[in-house]
Structures are given as C-alpha cells and as structure tokens.
Amino acid sequence: MPQQPANTPPEVTPDDRPQRRREYSGAGSTLGVGALIILAVGVAIWWFEFRGDGAGSASEDGFGVVELAASENPTGKAPAAEPGRAAPNFHLRDLADGASTLTDYRGKWVLVNFWASWCGPCRSEVPDLQELTQRRPDDVVVLGVNQQETRDAAAKFAQEFDVTYPIVLDRSGEVSQAYRAQGLPVSYLVNPEGVIVKAYLGRVTDDDLDALEDEYLSP
C-alpha cells in the first residue's frame, strides 16, 4: 500500500451540509450573554433603587389599593374606575406623615383628583379646585392623589398654590393604575355612598365645576 508523504496535509472530508448551523458560536456569543446579564442586573438595581420604596412596600406597609367591605359597596359589583361602580378603595400616606383612606370621606361628595407637579394642566386647575372647597366646604371634598412623586415635591406644590384640601401620596402608582390615570390630570366624582358618578379626563374646567354644583351638590 503506497505511503502518504510525510509533508502532505491530512485529507479533509467535505462538509455535506455547508450551510448548517455550527455548534460553536465563538466569543461573540459569550459576550452577548454577559451583556444580557449586566443589563438584567442594571434593571433590577434601577427598580429597587428608584421604584422599590413605593412598588415593593405598598402591600407590606398597608398603603395602596385596599379591600372595600361588602357592606360599603352598594352596587353589588366589584369596584372599578367607571361611573356606576363603587370607587376602588385606597389607603395612602398624606403630607403630614399620617394616612387617609377613601372610605374616611363617606357621607360627602368626593372629587378624587390625580395630579403631579410637572403636569401643566394640573397646575392650571388647582386654583379652581381650591376655590370649590372653600366655597362648598360642607358639601364636597377634593382629595388630591399625587402620582409617584416625593413628599417634598408634593408639599412644595401644595404650598405654592395654598392648597388646603387633603393630598395623599401614591408613591407606587398602584392606585393611579387602578383608576387608569395614565394621562394627567384625571378626576372622579364619588357620591356620598362611594359610587363613581362622573369621570373627568383632563383638566376640570370652570364649566365642569359649575355643572357639578348644579347637578350634584345641595343649593
């Protein structure tokens, strides 16, 4: 049998499937996995540092959306952010480091107003809301729900506009989500029995407040 010369390279068998996927994908794949791990860690750090004090602690501390007792729900249906349904109940910290629950205001009309200090229309409607509460203190409560800002930011806003109506802090955004308050401002008029009768998407206007008084509040 003839011998292969010593310097001849070994025979290479042709690949019968040259376009098949290779098993080894090289260093790029390893770097890609590493980048994904770093990204996941970064997202986790962001979540716990900047959202964790609200989102993670809402249930543990008892703040956020809370159960509405059946005896306090005259509709017989699950609470929902829409007219004709019981307003979702919530318990949130206020500016004085106390807390308020929506059901604390049973027996009065409540205008639940979702806002933030950076929101232009929110700023323009606040003087009108403040005037309403001063004009009809025995008939209606404006309950301002600050959306995901610090206590200092909310307090500075209240001081700037001489707000005297109660303000609570939805640090986690859980209550805003339950009320579908994605765009601000959003307000809901809740009757003395705790049922939503009207939703206001956007700035509450003077005409809205005049109609509210004429239709719902005692003369």
XYZ file of C-alpha atoms in Angstrom:
219
model
C 0.000 0.000 0.000
C 1.572 3.353 -1.004
C 2.611 5.542 1.914
C 1.435 9.199 2.165
C 4.374 11.609 2.033
C 5.275 12.985 5.441
C 4.644 16.636 4.495
C 1.251 16.078 2.878
C -1.630 17.592 4.927
C -4.300 15.175 6.088
C -7.317 14.663 3.878
C -10.301 16.926 4.758
C -13.725 15.431 4.268
C -16.060 17.935 2.535
C -18.987 19.186 4.605
C -22.078 17.670 3.082
C -24.232 20.422 4.737
C -22.111 23.601 4.377
C -24.939 25.953 5.458
C -25.893 24.133 8.622
C -25.713 25.905 11.991
C -22.379 25.452 13.688
C -22.243 24.187 17.262
C -19.695 26.758 18.411
C -20.615 30.423 18.030
C -17.411 31.902 19.347
C -16.554 34.732 21.720
C -19.323 36.991 20.392
C -21.943 34.714 21.858
C -20.222 34.689 25.239
C -20.023 38.475 25.229
C -23.703 38.664 24.273
C -24.738 36.550 27.258
C -22.568 38.690 29.509
C -24.188 41.876 28.202
C -27.648 40.454 28.873
C -26.672 39.573 32.441
C -25.299 43.076 33.027
C -28.471 44.593 31.573
C -30.682 42.447 33.812
C -28.685 43.414 36.903
C -28.888 47.092 35.933
C -32.655 46.933 35.517
C -33.003 45.218 38.897
C -30.891 47.903 40.592
C -32.934 50.671 38.937
C -36.198 49.068 40.034
C -35.259 48.657 43.677
C -33.470 51.997 43.987
C -35.967 54.227 42.255
C -39.272 52.331 42.407
C -38.781 49.955 45.274
C -39.799 52.313 48.066
C -43.230 52.512 46.503
C -43.864 49.439 44.409
C -42.209 46.996 46.761
C -43.545 48.362 50.013
C -47.138 49.261 49.141
C -48.595 45.931 50.182
C -46.155 45.333 53.036
C -46.866 48.721 54.642
C -50.592 48.594 54.001
C -50.547 51.500 51.522
C -52.142 51.302 48.096
C -55.407 49.777 46.937
C -57.245 48.131 49.844
C -60.305 45.948 50.024
C -63.723 47.542 50.075
C -66.029 45.792 52.516
C -69.206 44.369 51.002
C -71.250 46.439 53.450
C -69.671 49.597 51.958
C -70.362 48.642 48.342
C -73.961 49.432 47.383
C -73.541 48.271 43.771
C -73.043 44.556 44.375
C -70.308 44.633 41.714
C -66.538 44.686 42.038
C -65.117 48.207 42.464
C -63.936 49.772 39.211
C -62.919 53.199 37.930
C -66.076 53.883 35.936
C -69.417 55.578 36.543
C -71.970 53.354 38.241
C -69.342 51.256 40.064
C -68.009 51.576 43.584
C -64.795 53.594 43.659
C -61.751 51.379 44.338
C -60.804 51.931 47.960
C -57.281 53.041 48.834
C -55.142 53.867 51.845
C -52.264 56.294 51.292
C -49.856 58.379 53.322
C -50.570 62.115 53.476
C -48.303 65.149 53.615
C -48.315 65.208 57.425
C -46.988 61.625 57.607
C -50.431 60.421 58.574
C -52.697 58.479 56.247
C -56.103 58.706 54.605
C -58.488 56.085 53.297
C -61.098 56.899 50.685
C -63.868 55.497 52.868
C -62.964 58.077 55.538
C -64.958 60.538 53.453
C -68.187 58.563 53.228
C -71.228 60.801 53.563
C -69.698 63.542 51.410
C -69.168 64.054 47.732
C -65.500 63.451 46.915
C -63.628 64.637 43.846
C -60.616 62.318 43.589
C -58.035 64.257 41.593
C -54.889 62.550 40.222
C -52.072 65.005 39.574
C -48.316 65.632 39.509
C -46.302 68.812 39.985
C -44.767 68.600 36.482
C -48.219 68.462 34.830
C -49.213 71.826 33.287
C -52.999 71.223 33.193
C -52.815 70.014 36.814
C -51.275 73.303 37.837
C -53.890 75.343 35.981
C -56.859 73.539 37.575
C -55.650 73.638 41.187
C -56.814 77.225 41.953
C -60.321 76.279 40.771
C -60.348 73.132 42.897
C -59.158 75.105 45.905
C -61.874 77.704 45.343
C -64.513 74.963 45.136
C -63.527 73.518 48.518
C -63.535 76.961 50.113
C -66.922 77.776 48.631
C -68.578 74.436 49.471
C -66.644 73.048 52.470
C -69.624 71.162 53.862
C -70.669 69.601 50.579
C -67.600 68.324 48.744
C -64.041 67.193 49.451
C -61.304 67.435 46.857
C -58.857 64.616 47.526
C -55.616 65.163 45.638
C -53.691 61.993 44.765
C -50.104 62.823 43.867
C -48.754 60.389 41.322
C -45.350 58.894 42.121
C -43.517 61.939 43.433
C -41.686 62.546 46.682
C -43.366 64.051 49.706
C -41.177 67.171 49.356
C -42.242 67.716 45.724
C -45.922 67.354 46.618
C -45.592 69.602 49.679
C -43.818 72.300 47.676
C -46.635 72.213 45.132
C -49.299 72.478 47.842
C -47.502 75.426 49.420
C -47.066 77.183 46.080
C -50.816 77.073 45.395
C -52.012 77.453 49.010
C -53.783 74.110 48.822
C -55.766 73.287 51.939
C -57.634 70.204 50.747
C -56.135 66.790 51.621
C -53.318 65.392 49.493
C -52.135 61.796 49.590
C -49.067 60.203 48.004
C -49.385 57.348 45.529
C -45.679 56.550 45.572
C -46.036 53.114 43.991
C -48.510 54.162 41.303
C -50.780 51.291 42.314
C -53.805 53.491 42.972
C -53.268 55.503 39.781
C -53.160 52.247 37.856
C -56.393 51.042 39.462
C -58.031 54.310 38.416
C -56.496 54.169 34.924
C -54.851 57.561 35.437
C -52.215 57.215 32.709
C -52.607 60.782 31.434
C -52.877 63.594 33.966
C -54.935 65.126 35.337
C -57.747 62.638 35.825
C -60.587 63.141 38.315
C -63.520 61.058 39.523
C -66.594 62.360 41.299
C -67.664 59.902 44.006
C -71.079 60.244 45.650
C -71.669 60.004 49.426
C -72.344 56.253 49.071
C -68.949 55.681 47.461
C -70.121 55.218 43.872
C -68.455 56.980 40.948
C -70.927 59.179 39.092
C -68.626 61.010 36.688
C -65.110 60.832 35.265
C -63.137 63.861 34.074
C -60.274 63.110 31.699
C -58.007 66.135 31.531
C -58.320 69.489 33.245
C -61.507 70.084 35.217
C -62.878 73.315 33.751
C -64.957 76.082 35.315
C -67.944 74.784 33.357
C -67.357 71.296 34.773
C -67.349 72.637 38.321
C -70.430 74.776 37.742
C -72.267 71.713 36.383
C -71.035 69.629 39.302
C -72.503 72.100 41.776
C -75.784 72.497 39.910
C -76.344 68.788 39.369
C -74.953 67.090 42.444
C -74.492 69.480 45.360
C -77.229 70.868 47.564
C -78.225 74.510 46.910
